[in-house]
Coordinates of C-alpha atoms in Angstrom, one line a residue:
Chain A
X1 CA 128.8 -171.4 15.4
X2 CA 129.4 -171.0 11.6
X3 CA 131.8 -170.3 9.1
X4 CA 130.3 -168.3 5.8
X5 CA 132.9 -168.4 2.8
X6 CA 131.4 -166.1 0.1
X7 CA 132.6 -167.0 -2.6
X8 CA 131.8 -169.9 -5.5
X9 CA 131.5 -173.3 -4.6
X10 CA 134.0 -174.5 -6.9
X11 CA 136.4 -171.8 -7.0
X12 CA 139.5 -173.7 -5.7
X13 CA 140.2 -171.5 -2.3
X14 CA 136.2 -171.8 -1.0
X15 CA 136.7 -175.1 -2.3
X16 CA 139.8 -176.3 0.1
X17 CA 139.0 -174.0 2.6
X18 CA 135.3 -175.6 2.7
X19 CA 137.1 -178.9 2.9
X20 CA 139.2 -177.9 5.5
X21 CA 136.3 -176.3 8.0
X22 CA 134.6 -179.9 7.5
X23 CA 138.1 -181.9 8.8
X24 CA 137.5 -179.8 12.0
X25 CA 133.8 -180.9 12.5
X26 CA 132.6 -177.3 11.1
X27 CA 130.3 -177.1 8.2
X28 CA 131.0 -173.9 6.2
X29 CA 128.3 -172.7 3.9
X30 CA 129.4 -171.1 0.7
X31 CA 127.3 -168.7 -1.7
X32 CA 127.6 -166.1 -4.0
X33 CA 125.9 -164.0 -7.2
X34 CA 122.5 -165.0 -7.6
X35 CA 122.5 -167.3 -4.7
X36 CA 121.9 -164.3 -2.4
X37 CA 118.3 -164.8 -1.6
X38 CA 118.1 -161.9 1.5
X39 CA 120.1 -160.9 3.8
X40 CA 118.8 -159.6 7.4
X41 CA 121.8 -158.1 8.9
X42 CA 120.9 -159.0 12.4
X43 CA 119.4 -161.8 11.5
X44 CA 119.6 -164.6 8.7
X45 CA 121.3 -165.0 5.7
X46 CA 119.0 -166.9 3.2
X47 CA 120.3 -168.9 0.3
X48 CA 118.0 -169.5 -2.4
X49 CA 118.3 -173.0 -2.0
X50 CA 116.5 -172.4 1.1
X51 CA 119.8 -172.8 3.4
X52 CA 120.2 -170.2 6.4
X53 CA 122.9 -168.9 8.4
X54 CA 122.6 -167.1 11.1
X55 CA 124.7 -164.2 10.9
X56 CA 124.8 -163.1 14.8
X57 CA 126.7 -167.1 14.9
X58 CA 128.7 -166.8 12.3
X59 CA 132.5 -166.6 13.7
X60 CA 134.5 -166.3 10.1
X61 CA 134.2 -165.1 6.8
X62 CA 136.0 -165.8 3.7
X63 CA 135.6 -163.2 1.1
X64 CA 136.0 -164.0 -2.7
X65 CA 132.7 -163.1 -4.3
X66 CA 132.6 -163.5 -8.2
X67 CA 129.5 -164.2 -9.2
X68 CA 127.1 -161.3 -11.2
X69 CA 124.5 -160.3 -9.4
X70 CA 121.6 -158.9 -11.9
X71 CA 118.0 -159.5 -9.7
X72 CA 116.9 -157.1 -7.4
X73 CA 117.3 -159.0 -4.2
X74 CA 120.6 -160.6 -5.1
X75 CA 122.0 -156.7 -5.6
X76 CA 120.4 -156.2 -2.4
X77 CA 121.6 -159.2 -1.2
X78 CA 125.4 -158.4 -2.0
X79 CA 125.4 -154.7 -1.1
X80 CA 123.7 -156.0 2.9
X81 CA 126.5 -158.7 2.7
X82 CA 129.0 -156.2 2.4
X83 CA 128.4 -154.0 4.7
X84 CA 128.2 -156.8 7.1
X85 CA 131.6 -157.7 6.0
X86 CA 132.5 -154.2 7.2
X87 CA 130.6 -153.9 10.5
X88 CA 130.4 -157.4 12.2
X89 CA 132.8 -158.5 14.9
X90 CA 133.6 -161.7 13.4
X91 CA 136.5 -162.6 11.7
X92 CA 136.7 -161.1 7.9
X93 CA 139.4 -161.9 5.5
X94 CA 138.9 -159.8 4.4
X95 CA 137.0 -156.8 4.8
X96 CA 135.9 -155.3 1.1
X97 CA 136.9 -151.5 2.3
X98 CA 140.7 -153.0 3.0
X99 CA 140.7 -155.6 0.3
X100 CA 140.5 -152.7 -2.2
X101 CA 143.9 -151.3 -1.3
X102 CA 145.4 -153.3 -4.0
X103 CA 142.6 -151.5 -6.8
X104 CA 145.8 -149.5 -7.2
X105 CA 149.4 -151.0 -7.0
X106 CA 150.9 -147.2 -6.4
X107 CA 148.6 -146.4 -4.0
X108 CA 148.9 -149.4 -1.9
X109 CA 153.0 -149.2 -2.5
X110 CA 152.9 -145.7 -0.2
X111 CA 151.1 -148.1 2.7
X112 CA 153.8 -150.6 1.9
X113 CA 157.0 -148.0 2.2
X114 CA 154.7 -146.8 5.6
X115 CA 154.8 -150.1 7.2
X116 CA 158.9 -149.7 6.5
X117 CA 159.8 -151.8 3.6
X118 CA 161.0 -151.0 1.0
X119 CA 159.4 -150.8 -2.5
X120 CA 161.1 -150.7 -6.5
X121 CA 160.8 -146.3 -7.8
X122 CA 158.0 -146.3 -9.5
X123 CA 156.6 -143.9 -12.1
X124 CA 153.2 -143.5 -13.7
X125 CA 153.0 -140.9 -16.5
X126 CA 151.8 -140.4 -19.9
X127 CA 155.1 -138.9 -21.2
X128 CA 157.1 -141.0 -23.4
X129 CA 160.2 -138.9 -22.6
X130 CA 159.1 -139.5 -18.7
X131 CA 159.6 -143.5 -19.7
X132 CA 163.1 -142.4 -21.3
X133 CA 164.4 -140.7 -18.7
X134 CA 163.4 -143.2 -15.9
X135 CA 164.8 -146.5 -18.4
X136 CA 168.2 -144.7 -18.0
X137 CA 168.5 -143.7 -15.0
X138 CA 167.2 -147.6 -13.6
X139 CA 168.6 -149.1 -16.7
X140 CA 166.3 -152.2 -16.2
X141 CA 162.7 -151.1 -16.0
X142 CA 159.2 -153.2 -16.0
X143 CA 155.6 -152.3 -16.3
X144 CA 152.9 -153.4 -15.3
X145 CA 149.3 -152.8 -14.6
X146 CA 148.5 -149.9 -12.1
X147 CA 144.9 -151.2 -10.8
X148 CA 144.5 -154.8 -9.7
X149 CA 143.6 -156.3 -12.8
X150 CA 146.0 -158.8 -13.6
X151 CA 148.9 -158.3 -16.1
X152 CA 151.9 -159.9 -16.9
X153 CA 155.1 -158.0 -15.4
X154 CA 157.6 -158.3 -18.3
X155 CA 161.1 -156.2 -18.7
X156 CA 161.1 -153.3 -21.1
X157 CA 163.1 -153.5 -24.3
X158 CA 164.3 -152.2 -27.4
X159 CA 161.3 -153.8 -29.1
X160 CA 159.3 -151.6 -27.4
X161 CA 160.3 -148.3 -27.6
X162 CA 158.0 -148.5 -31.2
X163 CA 154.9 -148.4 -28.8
X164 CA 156.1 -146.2 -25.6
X165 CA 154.1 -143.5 -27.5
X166 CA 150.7 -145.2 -26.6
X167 CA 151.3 -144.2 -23.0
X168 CA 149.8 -140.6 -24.0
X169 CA 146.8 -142.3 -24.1
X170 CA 146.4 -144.3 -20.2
X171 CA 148.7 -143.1 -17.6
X172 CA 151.2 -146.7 -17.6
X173 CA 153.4 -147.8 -14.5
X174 CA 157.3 -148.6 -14.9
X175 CA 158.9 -149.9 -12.1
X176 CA 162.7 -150.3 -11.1
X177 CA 163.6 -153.9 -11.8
X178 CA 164.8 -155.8 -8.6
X179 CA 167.1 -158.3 -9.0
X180 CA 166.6 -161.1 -6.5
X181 CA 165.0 -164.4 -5.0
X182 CA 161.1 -163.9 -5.6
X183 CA 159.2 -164.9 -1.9
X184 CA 155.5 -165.1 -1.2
X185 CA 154.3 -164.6 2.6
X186 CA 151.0 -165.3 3.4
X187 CA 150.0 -164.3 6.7
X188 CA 147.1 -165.6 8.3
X189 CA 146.1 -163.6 11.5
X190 CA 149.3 -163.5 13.0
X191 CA 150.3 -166.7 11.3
X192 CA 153.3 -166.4 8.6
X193 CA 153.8 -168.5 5.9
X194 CA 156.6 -168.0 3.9
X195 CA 158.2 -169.7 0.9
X196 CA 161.1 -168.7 -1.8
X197 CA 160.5 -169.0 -5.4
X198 CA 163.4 -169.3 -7.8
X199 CA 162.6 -168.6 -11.2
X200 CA 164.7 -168.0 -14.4
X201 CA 161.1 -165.8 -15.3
X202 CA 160.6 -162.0 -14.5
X203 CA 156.5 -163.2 -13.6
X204 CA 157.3 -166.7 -12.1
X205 CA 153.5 -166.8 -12.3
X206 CA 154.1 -167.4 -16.4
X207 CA 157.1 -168.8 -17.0
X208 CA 155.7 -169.4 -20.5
X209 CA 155.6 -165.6 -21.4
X210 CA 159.5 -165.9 -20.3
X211 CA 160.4 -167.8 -23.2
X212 CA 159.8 -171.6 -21.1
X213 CA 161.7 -170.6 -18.0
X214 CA 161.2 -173.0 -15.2
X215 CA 159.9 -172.2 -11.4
X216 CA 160.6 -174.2 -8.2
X217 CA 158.9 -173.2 -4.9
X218 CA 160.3 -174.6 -1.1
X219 CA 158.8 -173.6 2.0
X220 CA 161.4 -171.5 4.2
X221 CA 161.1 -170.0 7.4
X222 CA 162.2 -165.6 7.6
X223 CA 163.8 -163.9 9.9
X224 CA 161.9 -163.2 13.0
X225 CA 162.4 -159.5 12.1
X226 CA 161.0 -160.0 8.3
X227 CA 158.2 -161.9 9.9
X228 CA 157.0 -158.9 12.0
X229 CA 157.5 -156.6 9.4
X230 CA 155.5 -158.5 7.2
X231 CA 152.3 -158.4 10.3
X232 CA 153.2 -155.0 10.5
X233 CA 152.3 -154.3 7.2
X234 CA 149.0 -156.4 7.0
X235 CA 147.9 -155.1 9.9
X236 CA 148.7 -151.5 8.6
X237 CA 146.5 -152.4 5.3
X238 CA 143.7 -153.5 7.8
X239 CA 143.4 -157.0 6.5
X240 CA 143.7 -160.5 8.3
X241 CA 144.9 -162.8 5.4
X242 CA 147.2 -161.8 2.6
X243 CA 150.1 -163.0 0.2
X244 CA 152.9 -160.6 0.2
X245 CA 155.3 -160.6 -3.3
X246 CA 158.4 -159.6 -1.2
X247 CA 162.4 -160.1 -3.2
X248 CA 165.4 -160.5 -1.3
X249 CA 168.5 -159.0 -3.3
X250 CA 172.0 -160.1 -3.2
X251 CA 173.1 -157.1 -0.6
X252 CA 170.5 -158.9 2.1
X253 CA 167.9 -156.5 1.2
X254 CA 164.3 -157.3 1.8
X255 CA 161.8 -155.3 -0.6
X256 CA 158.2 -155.6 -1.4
X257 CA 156.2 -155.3 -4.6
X258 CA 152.5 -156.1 -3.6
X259 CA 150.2 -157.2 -1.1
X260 CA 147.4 -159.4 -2.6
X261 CA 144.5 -159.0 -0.6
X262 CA 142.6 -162.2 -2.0
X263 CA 145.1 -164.4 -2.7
X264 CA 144.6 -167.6 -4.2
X265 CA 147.0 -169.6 -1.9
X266 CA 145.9 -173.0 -3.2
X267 CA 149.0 -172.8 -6.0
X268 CA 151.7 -172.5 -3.5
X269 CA 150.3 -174.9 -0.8
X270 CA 150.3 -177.8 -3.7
X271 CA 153.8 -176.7 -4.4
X272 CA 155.2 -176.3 -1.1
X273 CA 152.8 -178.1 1.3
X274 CA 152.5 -175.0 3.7
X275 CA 149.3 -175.8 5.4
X276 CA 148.1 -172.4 4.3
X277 CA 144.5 -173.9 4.4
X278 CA 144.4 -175.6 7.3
X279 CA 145.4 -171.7 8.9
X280 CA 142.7 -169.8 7.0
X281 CA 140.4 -173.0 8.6
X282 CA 141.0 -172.3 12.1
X283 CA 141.3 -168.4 11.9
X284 CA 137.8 -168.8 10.6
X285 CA 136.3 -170.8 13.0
X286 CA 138.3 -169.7 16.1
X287 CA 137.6 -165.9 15.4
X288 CA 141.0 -165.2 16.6
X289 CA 141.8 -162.0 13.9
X290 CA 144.0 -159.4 15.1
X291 CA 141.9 -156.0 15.6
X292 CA 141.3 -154.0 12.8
Chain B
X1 CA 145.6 -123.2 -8.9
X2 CA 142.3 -124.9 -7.9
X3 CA 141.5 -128.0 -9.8
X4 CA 137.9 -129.7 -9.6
X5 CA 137.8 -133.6 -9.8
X6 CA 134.6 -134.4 -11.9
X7 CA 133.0 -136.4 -14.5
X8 CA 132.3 -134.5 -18.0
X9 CA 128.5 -136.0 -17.7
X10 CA 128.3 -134.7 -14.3
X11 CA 127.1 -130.4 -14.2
X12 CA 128.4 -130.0 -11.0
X13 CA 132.2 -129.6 -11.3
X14 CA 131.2 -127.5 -14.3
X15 CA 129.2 -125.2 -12.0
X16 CA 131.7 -125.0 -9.1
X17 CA 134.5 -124.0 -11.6
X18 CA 132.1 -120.8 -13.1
X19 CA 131.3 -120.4 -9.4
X20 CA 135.0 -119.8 -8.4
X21 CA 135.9 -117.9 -11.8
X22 CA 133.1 -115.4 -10.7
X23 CA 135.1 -115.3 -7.8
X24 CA 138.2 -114.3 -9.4
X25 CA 140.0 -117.9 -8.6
X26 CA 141.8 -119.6 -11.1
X27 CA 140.8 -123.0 -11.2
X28 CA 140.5 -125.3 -13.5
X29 CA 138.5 -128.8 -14.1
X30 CA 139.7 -132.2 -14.8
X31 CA 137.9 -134.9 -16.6
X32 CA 138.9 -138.6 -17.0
X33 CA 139.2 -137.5 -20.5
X34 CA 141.9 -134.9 -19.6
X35 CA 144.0 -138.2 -18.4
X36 CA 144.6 -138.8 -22.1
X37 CA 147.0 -135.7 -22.4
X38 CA 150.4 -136.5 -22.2
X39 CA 152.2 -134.4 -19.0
X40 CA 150.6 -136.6 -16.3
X41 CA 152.9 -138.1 -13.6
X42 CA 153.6 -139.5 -10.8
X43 CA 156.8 -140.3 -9.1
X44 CA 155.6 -142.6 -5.6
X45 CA 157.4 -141.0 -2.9
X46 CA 158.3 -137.7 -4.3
X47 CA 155.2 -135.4 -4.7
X48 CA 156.8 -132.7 -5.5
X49 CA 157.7 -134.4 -8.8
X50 CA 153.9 -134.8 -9.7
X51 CA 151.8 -133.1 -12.4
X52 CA 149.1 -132.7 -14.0
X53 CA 148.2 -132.7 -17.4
X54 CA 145.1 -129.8 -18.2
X55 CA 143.8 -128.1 -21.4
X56 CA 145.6 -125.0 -20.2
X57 CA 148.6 -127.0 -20.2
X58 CA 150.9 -129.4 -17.8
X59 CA 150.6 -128.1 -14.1
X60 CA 153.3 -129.4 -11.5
X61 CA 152.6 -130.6 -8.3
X62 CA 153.9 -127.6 -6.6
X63 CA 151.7 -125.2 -8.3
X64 CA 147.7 -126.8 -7.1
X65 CA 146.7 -124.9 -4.3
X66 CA 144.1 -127.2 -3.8
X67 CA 141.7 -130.1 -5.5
X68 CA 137.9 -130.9 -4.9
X69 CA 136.6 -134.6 -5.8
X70 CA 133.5 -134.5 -7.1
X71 CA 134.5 -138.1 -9.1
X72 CA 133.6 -141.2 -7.3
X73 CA 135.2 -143.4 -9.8
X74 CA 136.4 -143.3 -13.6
X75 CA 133.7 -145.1 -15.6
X76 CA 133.4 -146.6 -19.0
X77 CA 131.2 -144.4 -19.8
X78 CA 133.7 -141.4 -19.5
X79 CA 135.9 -142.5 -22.3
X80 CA 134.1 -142.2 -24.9
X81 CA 137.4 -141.5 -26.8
X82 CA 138.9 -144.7 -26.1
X83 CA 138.1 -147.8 -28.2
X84 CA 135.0 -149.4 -26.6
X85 CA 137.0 -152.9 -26.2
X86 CA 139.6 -150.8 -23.9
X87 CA 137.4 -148.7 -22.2
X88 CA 136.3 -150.9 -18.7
X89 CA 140.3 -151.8 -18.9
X90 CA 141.5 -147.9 -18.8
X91 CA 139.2 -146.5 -16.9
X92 CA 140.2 -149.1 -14.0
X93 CA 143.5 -147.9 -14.8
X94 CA 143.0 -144.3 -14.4
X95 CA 141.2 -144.6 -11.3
X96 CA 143.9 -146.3 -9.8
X97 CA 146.3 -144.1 -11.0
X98 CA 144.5 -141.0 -9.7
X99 CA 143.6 -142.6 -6.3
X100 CA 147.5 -143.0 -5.8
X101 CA 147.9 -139.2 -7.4
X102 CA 145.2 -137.7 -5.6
X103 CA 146.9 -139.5 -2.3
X104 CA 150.4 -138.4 -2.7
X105 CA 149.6 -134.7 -3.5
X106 CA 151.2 -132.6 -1.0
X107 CA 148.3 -129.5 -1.2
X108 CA 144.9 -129.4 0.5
X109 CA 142.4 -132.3 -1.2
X110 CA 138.5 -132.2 0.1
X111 CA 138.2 -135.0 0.7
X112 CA 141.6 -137.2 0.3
X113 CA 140.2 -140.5 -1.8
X114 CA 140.0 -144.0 -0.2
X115 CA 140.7 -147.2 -1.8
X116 CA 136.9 -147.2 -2.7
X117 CA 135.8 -144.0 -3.9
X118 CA 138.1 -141.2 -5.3
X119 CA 135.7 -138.5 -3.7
X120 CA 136.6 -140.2 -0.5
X121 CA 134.8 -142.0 1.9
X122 CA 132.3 -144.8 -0.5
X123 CA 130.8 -146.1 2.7
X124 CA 127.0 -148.0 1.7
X125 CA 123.6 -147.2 3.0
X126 CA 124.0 -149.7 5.7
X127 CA 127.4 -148.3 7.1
X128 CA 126.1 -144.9 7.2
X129 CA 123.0 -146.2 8.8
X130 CA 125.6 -147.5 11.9
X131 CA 127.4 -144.2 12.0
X132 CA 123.7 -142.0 12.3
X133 CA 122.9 -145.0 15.3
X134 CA 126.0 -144.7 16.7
X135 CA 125.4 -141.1 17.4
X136 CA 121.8 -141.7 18.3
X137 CA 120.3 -140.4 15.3
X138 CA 117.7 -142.6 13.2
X139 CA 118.5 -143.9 9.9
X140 CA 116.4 -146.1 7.0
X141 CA 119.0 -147.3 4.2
X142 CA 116.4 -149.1 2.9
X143 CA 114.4 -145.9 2.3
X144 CA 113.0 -145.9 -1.4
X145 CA 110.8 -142.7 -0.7
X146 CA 111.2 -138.7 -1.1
X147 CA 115.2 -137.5 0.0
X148 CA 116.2 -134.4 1.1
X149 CA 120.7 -133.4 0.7
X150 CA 122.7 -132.2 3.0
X151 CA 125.9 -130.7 1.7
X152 CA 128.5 -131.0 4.8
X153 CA 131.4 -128.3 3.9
X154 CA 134.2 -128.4 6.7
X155 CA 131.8 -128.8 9.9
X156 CA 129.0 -127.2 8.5
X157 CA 125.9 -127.5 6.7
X158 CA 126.9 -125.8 3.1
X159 CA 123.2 -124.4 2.4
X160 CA 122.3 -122.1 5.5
X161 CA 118.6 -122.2 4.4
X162 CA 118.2 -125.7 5.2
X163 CA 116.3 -126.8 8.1
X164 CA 118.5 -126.6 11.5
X165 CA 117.8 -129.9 13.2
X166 CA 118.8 -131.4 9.4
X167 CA 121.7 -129.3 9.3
X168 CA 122.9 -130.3 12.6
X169 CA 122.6 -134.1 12.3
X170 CA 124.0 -133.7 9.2
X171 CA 127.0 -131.9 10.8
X172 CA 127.3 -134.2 13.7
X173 CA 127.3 -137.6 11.0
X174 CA 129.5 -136.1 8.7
X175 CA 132.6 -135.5 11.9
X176 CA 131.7 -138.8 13.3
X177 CA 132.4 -140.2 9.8
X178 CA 135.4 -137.9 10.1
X179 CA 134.3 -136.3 5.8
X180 CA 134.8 -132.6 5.4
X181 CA 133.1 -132.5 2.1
X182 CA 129.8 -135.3 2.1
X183 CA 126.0 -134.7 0.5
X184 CA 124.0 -136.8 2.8
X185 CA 120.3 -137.4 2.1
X186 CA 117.5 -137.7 4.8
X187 CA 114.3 -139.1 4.5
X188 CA 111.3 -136.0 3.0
X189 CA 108.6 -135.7 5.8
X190 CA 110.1 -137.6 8.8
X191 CA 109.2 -136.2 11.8
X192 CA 112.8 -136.3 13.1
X193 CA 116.4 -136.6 10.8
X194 CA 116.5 -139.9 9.4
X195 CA 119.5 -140.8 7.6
X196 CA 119.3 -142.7 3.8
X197 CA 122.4 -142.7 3.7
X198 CA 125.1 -140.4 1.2
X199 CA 125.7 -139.6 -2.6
X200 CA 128.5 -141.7 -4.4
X201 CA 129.6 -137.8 -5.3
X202 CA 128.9 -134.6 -3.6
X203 CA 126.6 -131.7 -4.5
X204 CA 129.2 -129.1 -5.1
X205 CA 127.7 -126.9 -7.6
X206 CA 125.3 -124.6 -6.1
X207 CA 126.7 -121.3 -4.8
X208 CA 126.7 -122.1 -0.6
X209 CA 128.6 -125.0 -1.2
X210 CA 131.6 -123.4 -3.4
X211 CA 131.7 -120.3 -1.1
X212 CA 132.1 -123.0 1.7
X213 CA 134.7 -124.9 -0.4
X214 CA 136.5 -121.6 -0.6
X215 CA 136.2 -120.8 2.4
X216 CA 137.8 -124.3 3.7
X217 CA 140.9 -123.8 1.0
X218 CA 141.8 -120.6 2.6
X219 CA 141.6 -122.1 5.8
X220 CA 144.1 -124.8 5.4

């Protein structure tokens, strides 16, 4: 039995979760980039430092890879590793083909409003007077990136109706502003872990772009019925771990803005002390996923 | 209208769209390029709302009678109008925005995108390889050798002249991978159909495959 968390050594969630494996008497072996020797997909994985892993043992698999790959065997090396995330029994978190979901936020919002939650209007457009018309009719509207790469959510204002004409050139996302208590879900198999976040900032992740706003974090426990919904929906999106931006508003309302499909959990544990670790740990090693 | 999904460095949507015109379709063909026009929209949740922005002018959702894929994903490389700092930044953002557009359109699309490959599909060597096993063909992803394509159009092999144990096991992988529009490649010389596994794009641009394209519109 093994656990393979591809992924860099160092990077803080193969770190912990490499840390956590160990405390239960498994040891995990992490890789990634150039590291990727060969991989014989019914057979070995070999690590240029000459470790193996044995793929047909291998119960769990952590997904995070990072590294560039530029030789010829380590290209080979990551596209074989893939597709053995894809097609192997064991536990993925998660697989690349249902990772990618979250490539594009409006895309991955239509799976979200499936699964029956519900999600901020959203408009993507190149037409400045499209913007107009959607600022008045939500009032208070932010943007945001519409692919996966990271942006800061911020509220749009006066200051920038000078630049709305750039959108001509990138088709830009504007979402309805929610008001409400920020949440983050991870679920873990069918493990949920749930905390609230309450934040003077519109990103709690940067309170510094909010002019210093603060952030506190507390573990709390949803309603059996949020809970469900919130496997519902991971199971929907194919995956097996994820950290769901949800916002409760002040009529009770549940609604939910994204479903990261790698999320780096290791922020809220150390904030909250959900043993988010621990679960990612044992789903790895005890190959209990639900089926995808 | 027909719209056809394609890089401007790529001559097949080019050739499908004078194809068509020949035809007497209108159609018309996107570029990432044509994504810096302002008209583009989408509203999540309301397709009818959507549009397109195209040389020939904005094009509501309503009015596409149908859209082929021929782009896997929006490159770099396709921008050259956009300042070369920006350029990896918006074309991830115009593939994303176009895998949600291309999902929420209410008309016919061959084939519907997934969340790795705007033409649909983006399964590797080695996933096609299980597919062609699984239906007890053989397959060689690793094949670096001589390749033959197999355009799959709706069920059937696009190019009728194309050898008919190919064209069947190209038929019966493309419905177990549940594609209407694939171009899969075989290994040159094998003494049965060995799979290598699929183009990132499809071959649409010969003359069999757009009268098969056609002929899959006006069946839906």
């Amino acid at each position: 039995m093994s656990v393979l968390l591809w992924g860099r050594v160092a990077e803080p969630v193969i770190d912990a979760t490499a840390r956590a494996c160990a405390h239960l008497g498994i040891d995990a072996v992490a890789a990634d980039g150039e590291e990727l020797a060969s991989v014989d997909l019914g057979g070995d994985l070999i690590i240029r430092d000459g470790r193996r892993v044995h793929l047909p043992s291998v119960t769990g698999m952590l997904v995070r890879p990072e590294g560039h790959v530029t030789s010829a065997a380590a290209i080979a090396g990551y596209q074989a590793l893939s597709a053995w995330a894809e097609l192997t029994s064991a536990v993925v978190l998660n697989r690349p083909s249902a990772a990618a979901s979250n490539r594009s936020k409006p895309y991955q919002l239509g799976q979200i409003r499936a699964a029956g939650f519900a999600a901020p209007d959203t408009l993507v457009t190149t037409s400045p007077d499209d913007v107009y018309a959607f600022w008045a009719e939500h009032q208070m509207i932010v943007y945001k990136s519409v692919s996966g790469v990271r942006s800061i959510v911020a509220t749009l204002g006066p200051q920038d109706k000078l630049r709305l004409d750039d959108v001509v050139t990138c088709p830009t996302q504007f979402q309805q502003y929610i008001d409400g208590i920020d949440h983050r879900d991870h679920v873990i198999g069918d493990t949920v872990l749930a905390c609230r976040i309450d934040s003077t900032a519109v990103d709690y992740r940067y309170p510094a772009a909010s002019g210093g706003a603060t952030t506190t974090m507390n573990a709390v426990i949803l309603r059996d019925d949020v809970e469900q919904r919130c496997r519902d929906l991971v199971h929907t999106l194919g995956l097996t771990l994820a950290g769901i931006d949800l916002k409760l508003d002040r009529h009770g309302q549940w609604w939910c803005l994204e479903v990261n499909t790698a999320p780096g959990f290791i922020w809220f544990e150390a904030h909250t002390g959900l043993p988010i670790t621990d679960a990612v740990a044992k789903l790895l090693i005890n190959g209990a996923a639900i089926d995808t | 209208m027909l719209l056809v999904l394609g890089s401007a460095l790529d001559s097949e949507p080019s050739r499908l769209t004078r194809c068509w015109r020949r035809a007497g379709r209108q159609v018309a063909i996107v570029t990432p390029a044509d994504l810096s026009r302002p008209g583009w929209r989408l509203r999540c949740g309301r397709p009818a709302e959507s549009t397109a922005a195209l040389a020939e002018g904005v094009l509501a959702g309503p009015d596409i009678d149908g859209i082929v894929s021929a782009l896997a994903v929006v490159g770099p490389y396709d921008l050259p109008h956009i300042a070369e700092i920006d350029r990896a930044y918006v074309a991830q953002e115009m593939s994303a925005f176009l895998l949600a557009w291309l999902s929420e359109l209410a008309c016919p699309v061959i084939d519907r995108p997934t969340a790795v490959s705007l033409a649909g599909c983006g399964r590797s060597a080695f996933e096609w390889a299980a597919i062609a096993d699984q239906q007890g063909l053989r397959a060689e992803p690793l094949w670096s050798g001589e390749t033959v394509g197999v355009t799959v159009v709706g069920g059937r092999a696009a190019d009728g002249s194309c050898d008919g144990t190919l064209a069947a096991a190209a038929a019966t992988i493309a419905a177990a991978a549940g594609r209407s529009l694939v171009t899969l490649r075989f290994a040159s010389g094998a003494a049965s159909p060995t799979l290598v596994g699929a183009d990132a794009r499809p071959e649409v641009g010969h003359e069999a495959a757009a009268d098969a394209l056609l002929d899959w519109f006006d069946r839906q």
